[in-house]
JSON list of C-alpha atoms in Angstrom, two decimals:
[
{"chain": "A", "resi": 1, "resn": "VAL", "atom": "CA", "xyz": [-58.73, 103.33, -83.05]},
{"chain": "A", "resi": 2, "resn": "MET", "atom": "CA", "xyz": [-56.99, 100.26, -83.46]},
{"chain": "A", "resi": 3, "resn": "LYS", "atom": "CA", "xyz": [-55.57, 99.48, -87.07]},
{"chain": "A", "resi": 4, "resn": "ILE", "atom": "CA", "xyz": [-56.64, 96.24, -88.99]},
{"chain": "A", "resi": 5, "resn": "TYR", "atom": "CA", "xyz": [-54.16, 92.84, -87.81]},
{"chain": "A", "resi": 6, "resn": "GLN", "atom": "CA", "xyz": [-52.73, 95.07, -85.49]},
{"chain": "A", "resi": 7, "resn": "ASP", "atom": "CA", "xyz": [-52.35, 92.58, -83.37]},
{"chain": "A", "resi": 8, "resn": "PHE", "atom": "CA", "xyz": [-50.74, 90.45, -86.03]},
{"chain": "A", "resi": 9, "resn": "ILE", "atom": "CA", "xyz": [-47.90, 93.48, -86.06]},
{"chain": "A", "resi": 10, "resn": "ASP", "atom": "CA", "xyz": [-47.21, 93.48, -82.96]},
{"chain": "A", "resi": 11, "resn": "ASN", "atom": "CA", "xyz": [-46.67, 89.75, -83.02]},
{"chain": "A", "resi": 12, "resn": "LEU", "atom": "CA", "xyz": [-44.31, 90.19, -85.64]},
{"chain": "A", "resi": 13, "resn": "LEU", "atom": "CA", "xyz": [-42.58, 92.90, -83.85]},
{"chain": "A", "resi": 14, "resn": "TYR", "atom": "CA", "xyz": [-42.15, 90.27, -81.02]},
{"chain": "A", "resi": 15, "resn": "GLU", "atom": "CA", "xyz": [-40.98, 87.60, -83.15]},
{"chain": "A", "resi": 16, "resn": "ARG", "atom": "CA", "xyz": [-38.61, 89.74, -84.57]},
{"chain": "A", "resi": 17, "resn": "ASN", "atom": "CA", "xyz": [-36.54, 89.68, -81.78]},
{"chain": "A", "resi": 18, "resn": "GLN", "atom": "CA", "xyz": [-36.63, 86.00, -81.33]},
{"chain": "A", "resi": 19, "resn": "ASN", "atom": "CA", "xyz": [-34.44, 83.09, -81.77]},
{"chain": "A", "resi": 20, "resn": "ASN", "atom": "CA", "xyz": [-36.12, 80.96, -83.75]},
{"chain": "A", "resi": 21, "resn": "GLU", "atom": "CA", "xyz": [-36.87, 80.40, -87.43]},
{"chain": "A", "resi": 22, "resn": "PHE", "atom": "CA", "xyz": [-39.98, 82.75, -87.33]},
{"chain": "A", "resi": 23, "resn": "ARG", "atom": "CA", "xyz": [-37.63, 85.70, -86.80]},
{"chain": "A", "resi": 24, "resn": "PHE", "atom": "CA", "xyz": [-36.54, 86.12, -90.36]},
{"chain": "A", "resi": 25, "resn": "VAL", "atom": "CA", "xyz": [-40.14, 85.54, -91.61]},
{"chain": "A", "resi": 26, "resn": "ALA", "atom": "CA", "xyz": [-40.90, 88.72, -89.30]},
{"chain": "A", "resi": 27, "resn": "GLU", "atom": "CA", "xyz": [-37.91, 91.06, -90.38]},
{"chain": "A", "resi": 28, "resn": "GLN", "atom": "CA", "xyz": [-39.22, 91.19, -93.93]},
{"chain": "A", "resi": 29, "resn": "LEU", "atom": "CA", "xyz": [-42.77, 91.22, -93.19]},
{"chain": "A", "resi": 30, "resn": "LEU", "atom": "CA", "xyz": [-42.50, 94.34, -91.64]},
{"chain": "A", "resi": 31, "resn": "GLU", "atom": "CA", "xyz": [-39.84, 95.44, -93.99]},
{"chain": "A", "resi": 32, "resn": "MET", "atom": "CA", "xyz": [-42.58, 95.95, -96.63]},
{"chain": "A", "resi": 33, "resn": "HIS", "atom": "CA", "xyz": [-44.76, 97.03, -93.73]},
{"chain": "A", "resi": 34, "resn": "GLU", "atom": "CA", "xyz": [-42.48, 100.18, -93.59]},
{"chain": "A", "resi": 35, "resn": "GLU", "atom": "CA", "xyz": [-42.65, 100.54, -96.82]},
{"chain": "A", "resi": 36, "resn": "ALA", "atom": "CA", "xyz": [-45.76, 100.69, -97.54]},
{"chain": "A", "resi": 37, "resn": "LEU", "atom": "CA", "xyz": [-46.71, 102.96, -94.55]},
{"chain": "A", "resi": 38, "resn": "SER", "atom": "CA", "xyz": [-44.60, 105.21, -95.42]},
{"chain": "A", "resi": 39, "resn": "ARG", "atom": "CA", "xyz": [-46.11, 106.04, -98.73]},
{"chain": "A", "resi": 40, "resn": "ASN", "atom": "CA", "xyz": [-49.26, 108.10, -99.03]},
{"chain": "A", "resi": 41, "resn": "ASN", "atom": "CA", "xyz": [-52.28, 106.01, -100.90]},
{"chain": "A", "resi": 42, "resn": "PRO", "atom": "CA", "xyz": [-50.15, 103.07, -102.65]},
{"chain": "A", "resi": 43, "resn": "ILE", "atom": "CA", "xyz": [-50.99, 100.26, -104.99]},
{"chain": "A", "resi": 44, "resn": "ILE", "atom": "CA", "xyz": [-49.21, 97.43, -103.71]},
{"chain": "A", "resi": 45, "resn": "VAL", "atom": "CA", "xyz": [-49.67, 93.94, -106.07]},
{"chain": "A", "resi": 46, "resn": "GLU", "atom": "CA", "xyz": [-48.99, 91.12, -103.95]},
{"chain": "A", "resi": 47, "resn": "LEU", "atom": "CA", "xyz": [-48.60, 87.87, -106.15]},
{"chain": "A", "resi": 48, "resn": "GLY", "atom": "CA", "xyz": [-48.98, 84.82, -103.91]},
{"chain": "A", "resi": 49, "resn": "VAL", "atom": "CA", "xyz": [-51.74, 85.34, -100.74]},
{"chain": "A", "resi": 50, "resn": "ASP", "atom": "CA", "xyz": [-51.35, 81.45, -98.89]},
{"chain": "A", "resi": 51, "resn": "LYS", "atom": "CA", "xyz": [-51.90, 82.19, -95.78]},
{"chain": "A", "resi": 52, "resn": "GLY", "atom": "CA", "xyz": [-52.64, 85.85, -95.86]},
{"chain": "A", "resi": 53, "resn": "HIS", "atom": "CA", "xyz": [-48.93, 86.69, -93.79]},
{"chain": "A", "resi": 54, "resn": "SER", "atom": "CA", "xyz": [-48.50, 89.95, -95.97]},
{"chain": "A", "resi": 55, "resn": "THR", "atom": "CA", "xyz": [-51.74, 90.64, -96.74]},
{"chain": "A", "resi": 56, "resn": "ARG", "atom": "CA", "xyz": [-52.39, 91.51, -93.09]},
{"chain": "A", "resi": 57, "resn": "VAL", "atom": "CA", "xyz": [-49.08, 93.25, -93.34]},
{"chain": "A", "resi": 58, "resn": "PHE", "atom": "CA", "xyz": [-50.06, 95.32, -96.32]},
{"chain": "A", "resi": 59, "resn": "LEU", "atom": "CA", "xyz": [-54.19, 95.49, -95.56]},
{"chain": "A", "resi": 60, "resn": "ASN", "atom": "CA", "xyz": [-52.33, 96.54, -91.59]},
{"chain": "A", "resi": 61, "resn": "SER", "atom": "CA", "xyz": [-50.30, 99.80, -93.63]},
{"chain": "A", "resi": 62, "resn": "ILE", "atom": "CA", "xyz": [-53.16, 101.06, -95.99]},
{"chain": "A", "resi": 63, "resn": "ASP", "atom": "CA", "xyz": [-55.72, 101.03, -93.38]},
{"chain": "A", "resi": 64, "resn": "GLY", "atom": "CA", "xyz": [-57.35, 104.47, -93.22]},
{"chain": "A", "resi": 65, "resn": "LYS", "atom": "CA", "xyz": [-55.26, 105.67, -96.60]},
{"chain": "A", "resi": 66, "resn": "THR", "atom": "CA", "xyz": [-58.43, 105.88, -98.69]},
{"chain": "A", "resi": 67, "resn": "GLU", "atom": "CA", "xyz": [-57.33, 105.71, -102.16]},
{"chain": "A", "resi": 68, "resn": "ALA", "atom": "CA", "xyz": [-54.20, 102.58, -101.45]},
{"chain": "A", "resi": 69, "resn": "THR", "atom": "CA", "xyz": [-54.97, 99.98, -102.55]},
{"chain": "A", "resi": 70, "resn": "LEU", "atom": "CA", "xyz": [-54.09, 95.61, -102.06]},
{"chain": "A", "resi": 71, "resn": "ILE", "atom": "CA", "xyz": [-54.48, 94.22, -105.13]},
{"chain": "A", "resi": 72, "resn": "SER", "atom": "CA", "xyz": [-53.94, 90.02, -104.63]},
{"chain": "A", "resi": 73, "resn": "VAL", "atom": "CA", "xyz": [-53.90, 87.40, -106.74]},
{"chain": "A", "resi": 74, "resn": "ASP", "atom": "CA", "xyz": [-53.50, 83.76, -106.16]},
{"chain": "A", "resi": 75, "resn": "ILE", "atom": "CA", "xyz": [-53.86, 80.09, -108.50]},
{"chain": "A", "resi": 76, "resn": "ARG", "atom": "CA", "xyz": [-55.89, 78.87, -105.40]},
{"chain": "A", "resi": 77, "resn": "ASP", "atom": "CA", "xyz": [-58.60, 79.87, -103.68]},
{"chain": "A", "resi": 78, "resn": "CYS", "atom": "CA", "xyz": [-57.28, 82.45, -100.92]},
{"chain": "A", "resi": 79, "resn": "SER", "atom": "CA", "xyz": [-59.63, 84.83, -100.33]},
{"chain": "A", "resi": 80, "resn": "GLY", "atom": "CA", "xyz": [-60.62, 83.14, -97.01]},
{"chain": "A", "resi": 81, "resn": "ALA", "atom": "CA", "xyz": [-57.09, 83.97, -95.76]},
{"chain": "A", "resi": 82, "resn": "VAL", "atom": "CA", "xyz": [-58.16, 87.38, -94.40]},
{"chain": "A", "resi": 83, "resn": "GLU", "atom": "CA", "xyz": [-61.34, 89.17, -93.88]},
{"chain": "A", "resi": 84, "resn": "CYS", "atom": "CA", "xyz": [-61.62, 93.44, -95.25]},
{"chain": "A", "resi": 85, "resn": "ASP", "atom": "CA", "xyz": [-63.76, 94.91, -96.99]},
{"chain": "A", "resi": 86, "resn": "ASN", "atom": "CA", "xyz": [-60.63, 96.87, -98.53]},
{"chain": "A", "resi": 87, "resn": "TRP", "atom": "CA", "xyz": [-58.79, 94.03, -99.88]},
{"chain": "A", "resi": 88, "resn": "ASN", "atom": "CA", "xyz": [-58.88, 92.81, -103.57]},
{"chain": "A", "resi": 89, "resn": "PHE", "atom": "CA", "xyz": [-58.31, 89.41, -104.40]},
{"chain": "A", "resi": 90, "resn": "LEU", "atom": "CA", "xyz": [-58.41, 87.64, -107.67]},
{"chain": "A", "resi": 91, "resn": "GLN", "atom": "CA", "xyz": [-58.17, 83.80, -108.38]},
{"chain": "A", "resi": 92, "resn": "ALA", "atom": "CA", "xyz": [-55.30, 83.53, -111.56]},
{"chain": "A", "resi": 93, "resn": "ASP", "atom": "CA", "xyz": [-52.30, 83.11, -112.48]},
{"chain": "A", "resi": 94, "resn": "SER", "atom": "CA", "xyz": [-50.13, 85.77, -111.17]},
{"chain": "A", "resi": 95, "resn": "ALA", "atom": "CA", "xyz": [-47.89, 85.44, -114.72]},
{"chain": "A", "resi": 96, "resn": "ASP", "atom": "CA", "xyz": [-51.30, 86.42, -116.61]},
{"chain": "A", "resi": 97, "resn": "TRP", "atom": "CA", "xyz": [-50.69, 89.91, -116.28]},
{"chain": "A", "resi": 98, "resn": "ASN", "atom": "CA", "xyz": [-53.73, 90.62, -118.85]},
{"chain": "A", "resi": 99, "resn": "THR", "atom": "CA", "xyz": [-56.34, 89.11, -116.88]},
{"chain": "A", "resi": 100, "resn": "ILE", "atom": "CA", "xyz": [-55.18, 91.09, -113.42]},
{"chain": "A", "resi": 101, "resn": "LEU", "atom": "CA", "xyz": [-54.96, 94.03, -115.74]},
{"chain": "A", "resi": 102, "resn": "ASN", "atom": "CA", "xyz": [-58.44, 93.34, -117.29]},
{"chain": "A", "resi": 103, "resn": "SER", "atom": "CA", "xyz": [-59.56, 92.68, -113.61]},
{"chain": "A", "resi": 104, "resn": "PHE", "atom": "CA", "xyz": [-58.09, 95.67, -111.90]},
{"chain": "A", "resi": 105, "resn": "PRO", "atom": "CA", "xyz": [-57.39, 98.34, -113.87]},
{"chain": "A", "resi": 106, "resn": "ILE", "atom": "CA", "xyz": [-55.55, 100.97, -111.35]},
{"chain": "A", "resi": 107, "resn": "ILE", "atom": "CA", "xyz": [-52.52, 98.88, -111.97]},
{"chain": "A", "resi": 108, "resn": "LYS", "atom": "CA", "xyz": [-52.28, 100.32, -115.10]},
{"chain": "A", "resi": 109, "resn": "SER", "atom": "CA", "xyz": [-51.47, 103.84, -113.43]},
{"chain": "A", "resi": 110, "resn": "GLY", "atom": "CA", "xyz": [-48.56, 102.65, -111.80]},
{"chain": "A", "resi": 111, "resn": "ILE", "atom": "CA", "xyz": [-47.40, 99.87, -109.01]},
{"chain": "A", "resi": 112, "resn": "ASP", "atom": "CA", "xyz": [-45.84, 101.53, -105.73]},
{"chain": "A", "resi": 113, "resn": "ILE", "atom": "CA", "xyz": [-45.38, 97.49, -104.08]},
{"chain": "A", "resi": 114, "resn": "LEU", "atom": "CA", "xyz": [-44.52, 94.66, -106.37]},
{"chain": "A", "resi": 115, "resn": "TYR", "atom": "CA", "xyz": [-44.62, 91.58, -103.98]},
{"chain": "A", "resi": 116, "resn": "VAL", "atom": "CA", "xyz": [-43.61, 88.22, -105.84]},
{"chain": "A", "resi": 117, "resn": "ASP", "atom": "CA", "xyz": [-44.24, 85.57, -103.33]},
{"chain": "A", "resi": 118, "resn": "SER", "atom": "CA", "xyz": [-45.99, 82.53, -106.19]},
{"chain": "A", "resi": 119, "resn": "LEU", "atom": "CA", "xyz": [-44.76, 79.82, -108.10]},
{"chain": "A", "resi": 120, "resn": "HIS", "atom": "CA", "xyz": [-40.86, 79.84, -107.07]},
{"chain": "A", "resi": 121, "resn": "THR", "atom": "CA", "xyz": [-39.50, 78.83, -110.52]},
{"chain": "A", "resi": 122, "resn": "PRO", "atom": "CA", "xyz": [-37.14, 80.57, -112.75]},
{"chain": "A", "resi": 123, "resn": "GLN", "atom": "CA", "xyz": [-39.66, 80.67, -115.83]},
{"chain": "A", "resi": 124, "resn": "HIS", "atom": "CA", "xyz": [-42.51, 81.78, -113.69]},
{"chain": "A", "resi": 125, "resn": "VAL", "atom": "CA", "xyz": [-41.17, 84.53, -112.21]},
{"chain": "A", "resi": 126, "resn": "MET", "atom": "CA", "xyz": [-39.51, 85.60, -115.22]},
{"chain": "A", "resi": 127, "resn": "ARG", "atom": "CA", "xyz": [-43.11, 85.93, -116.75]},
{"chain": "A", "resi": 128, "resn": "GLU", "atom": "CA", "xyz": [-44.25, 87.97, -113.70]},
{"chain": "A", "resi": 129, "resn": "VAL", "atom": "CA", "xyz": [-41.19, 90.10, -113.85]},
{"chain": "A", "resi": 130, "resn": "TYR", "atom": "CA", "xyz": [-41.71, 90.94, -117.61]},
{"chain": "A", "resi": 131, "resn": "GLY", "atom": "CA", "xyz": [-44.82, 91.97, -117.19]},
{"chain": "A", "resi": 132, "resn": "PHE", "atom": "CA", "xyz": [-45.45, 94.17, -114.14]},
{"chain": "A", "resi": 133, "resn": "PHE", "atom": "CA", "xyz": [-41.98, 95.49, -114.28]},
{"chain": "A", "resi": 134, "resn": "PRO", "atom": "CA", "xyz": [-43.26, 98.47, -116.66]},
{"chain": "A", "resi": 135, "resn": "LEU", "atom": "CA", "xyz": [-46.08, 99.17, -114.67]},
{"chain": "A", "resi": 136, "resn": "VAL", "atom": "CA", "xyz": [-43.56, 99.57, -111.73]},
{"chain": "A", "resi": 137, "resn": "LYS", "atom": "CA", "xyz": [-43.25, 103.44, -110.81]},
{"chain": "A", "resi": 138, "resn": "LYS", "atom": "CA", "xyz": [-40.22, 104.85, -111.12]},
{"chain": "A", "resi": 139, "resn": "ASP", "atom": "CA", "xyz": [-39.71, 105.15, -107.30]},
{"chain": "A", "resi": 140, "resn": "GLY", "atom": "CA", "xyz": [-41.51, 102.46, -106.76]},
{"chain": "A", "resi": 141, "resn": "VAL", "atom": "CA", "xyz": [-40.20, 98.85, -105.26]},
{"chain": "A", "resi": 142, "resn": "ILE", "atom": "CA", "xyz": [-40.27, 95.06, -105.96]},
{"chain": "A", "resi": 143, "resn": "TYR", "atom": "CA", "xyz": [-39.83, 92.34, -103.26]},
{"chain": "A", "resi": 144, "resn": "PHE", "atom": "CA", "xyz": [-38.98, 88.92, -104.32]},
{"chain": "A", "resi": 145, "resn": "ASP", "atom": "CA", "xyz": [-39.98, 86.16, -101.31]},
{"chain": "A", "resi": 146, "resn": "ASP", "atom": "CA", "xyz": [-37.43, 82.71, -101.53]},
{"chain": "A", "resi": 147, "resn": "ILE", "atom": "CA", "xyz": [-34.51, 83.64, -103.77]},
{"chain": "A", "resi": 148, "resn": "ASP", "atom": "CA", "xyz": [-31.75, 82.51, -101.28]},
{"chain": "A", "resi": 149, "resn": "SER", "atom": "CA", "xyz": [-30.96, 79.32, -101.75]},
{"chain": "A", "resi": 150, "resn": "SER", "atom": "CA", "xyz": [-28.55, 80.01, -97.94]},
{"chain": "A", "resi": 151, "resn": "PRO", "atom": "CA", "xyz": [-31.17, 78.09, -95.69]},
{"chain": "A", "resi": 152, "resn": "TYR", "atom": "CA", "xyz": [-31.57, 75.06, -98.49]},
{"chain": "A", "resi": 153, "resn": "LYS", "atom": "CA", "xyz": [-28.32, 74.33, -98.16]},
{"chain": "A", "resi": 154, "resn": "ASN", "atom": "CA", "xyz": [-27.13, 71.05, -97.26]},
{"chain": "A", "resi": 155, "resn": "GLY", "atom": "CA", "xyz": [-26.60, 70.67, -93.52]},
{"chain": "A", "resi": 156, "resn": "GLN", "atom": "CA", "xyz": [-28.82, 74.36, -92.83]},
{"chain": "A", "resi": 157, "resn": "ARG", "atom": "CA", "xyz": [-32.04, 74.73, -91.10]},
{"chain": "A", "resi": 158, "resn": "LYS", "atom": "CA", "xyz": [-34.14, 73.81, -94.37]},
{"chain": "A", "resi": 159, "resn": "ASP", "atom": "CA", "xyz": [-31.94, 71.62, -95.99]},
{"chain": "A", "resi": 160, "resn": "SER", "atom": "CA", "xyz": [-34.00, 70.72, -99.73]},
{"chain": "A", "resi": 161, "resn": "ILE", "atom": "CA", "xyz": [-31.96, 70.23, -102.65]},
{"chain": "A", "resi": 162, "resn": "LEU", "atom": "CA", "xyz": [-34.79, 71.06, -105.16]},
{"chain": "A", "resi": 163, "resn": "ILE", "atom": "CA", "xyz": [-35.35, 74.59, -103.79]},
{"chain": "A", "resi": 164, "resn": "GLU", "atom": "CA", "xyz": [-31.62, 75.68, -103.12]},
{"chain": "A", "resi": 165, "resn": "ASN", "atom": "CA", "xyz": [-31.42, 74.81, -107.03]},
{"chain": "A", "resi": 166, "resn": "ALA", "atom": "CA", "xyz": [-34.96, 76.30, -107.86]},
{"chain": "A", "resi": 167, "resn": "ASN", "atom": "CA", "xyz": [-33.77, 79.52, -105.78]},
{"chain": "A", "resi": 168, "resn": "ARG", "atom": "CA", "xyz": [-30.25, 79.53, -106.60]},
{"chain": "A", "resi": 169, "resn": "GLU", "atom": "CA", "xyz": [-31.79, 79.58, -110.51]},
{"chain": "A", "resi": 170, "resn": "ILE", "atom": "CA", "xyz": [-33.92, 82.37, -109.80]},
{"chain": "A", "resi": 171, "resn": "LEU", "atom": "CA", "xyz": [-31.71, 84.61, -108.21]},
{"chain": "A", "resi": 172, "resn": "LYS", "atom": "CA", "xyz": [-29.48, 84.17, -111.38]},
{"chain": "A", "resi": 173, "resn": "LEU", "atom": "CA", "xyz": [-31.95, 85.29, -113.39]},
{"chain": "A", "resi": 174, "resn": "LEU", "atom": "CA", "xyz": [-33.23, 88.73, -111.10]},
{"chain": "A", "resi": 175, "resn": "ASP", "atom": "CA", "xyz": [-29.49, 89.45, -111.42]},
{"chain": "A", "resi": 176, "resn": "ALA", "atom": "CA", "xyz": [-29.50, 89.16, -115.01]},
{"chain": "A", "resi": 177, "resn": "ILE", "atom": "CA", "xyz": [-32.51, 90.99, -115.31]},
{"chain": "A", "resi": 178, "resn": "PHE", "atom": "CA", "xyz": [-31.80, 93.81, -112.79]},
{"chain": "A", "resi": 179, "resn": "GLN", "atom": "CA", "xyz": [-27.95, 94.46, -114.59]},
{"chain": "A", "resi": 180, "resn": "ALA", "atom": "CA", "xyz": [-30.16, 94.17, -118.32]},
{"chain": "A", "resi": 181, "resn": "ASN", "atom": "CA", "xyz": [-32.07, 97.48, -116.90]},
{"chain": "A", "resi": 182, "resn": "LEU", "atom": "CA", "xyz": [-30.12, 99.15, -114.64]},
{"chain": "A", "resi": 183, "resn": "ASN", "atom": "CA", "xyz": [-30.56, 103.14, -116.62]},
{"chain": "A", "resi": 184, "resn": "ASP", "atom": "CA", "xyz": [-34.39, 101.71, -116.12]},
{"chain": "A", "resi": 185, "resn": "LEU", "atom": "CA", "xyz": [-33.76, 101.26, -112.29]}
]
């Protein structure tokens, strides 16, 4: 029996070895896929859906795991990004963790994987991290998208001073949070 979105995973495996821009995306998505596959029945919280690339990866990794849960949140209506009965989507501000917790109380039992790929501003990311970090299980992992400023530097492949600066600020914020919470990591 073929797992849901297996063709998407197969394409990522192919793209990872190509010499193009998408190989970086493929590598990150496949790393998250492996992490989710390695867990028995993970609770996964995805902040930001957009076109559903990471959603497909997570759905594939939990396919057949009856107690696994994927909860995805986006400020925009991304309910059509994927088709799966085992997917929980909430249209809401991803930093409004009270609304999210009220909608999905299972999160209170602990998050195995938290993926932060929503509004890329330091203020928003800080609200998400401080809202959800206490709920991440001791052996849980947090992934962040778009915190590397290198591709956005002048003359680089994505050249954008605004995104470069925003990503640099988010990385500084995450480093400060990491350093301040070393005893809890």
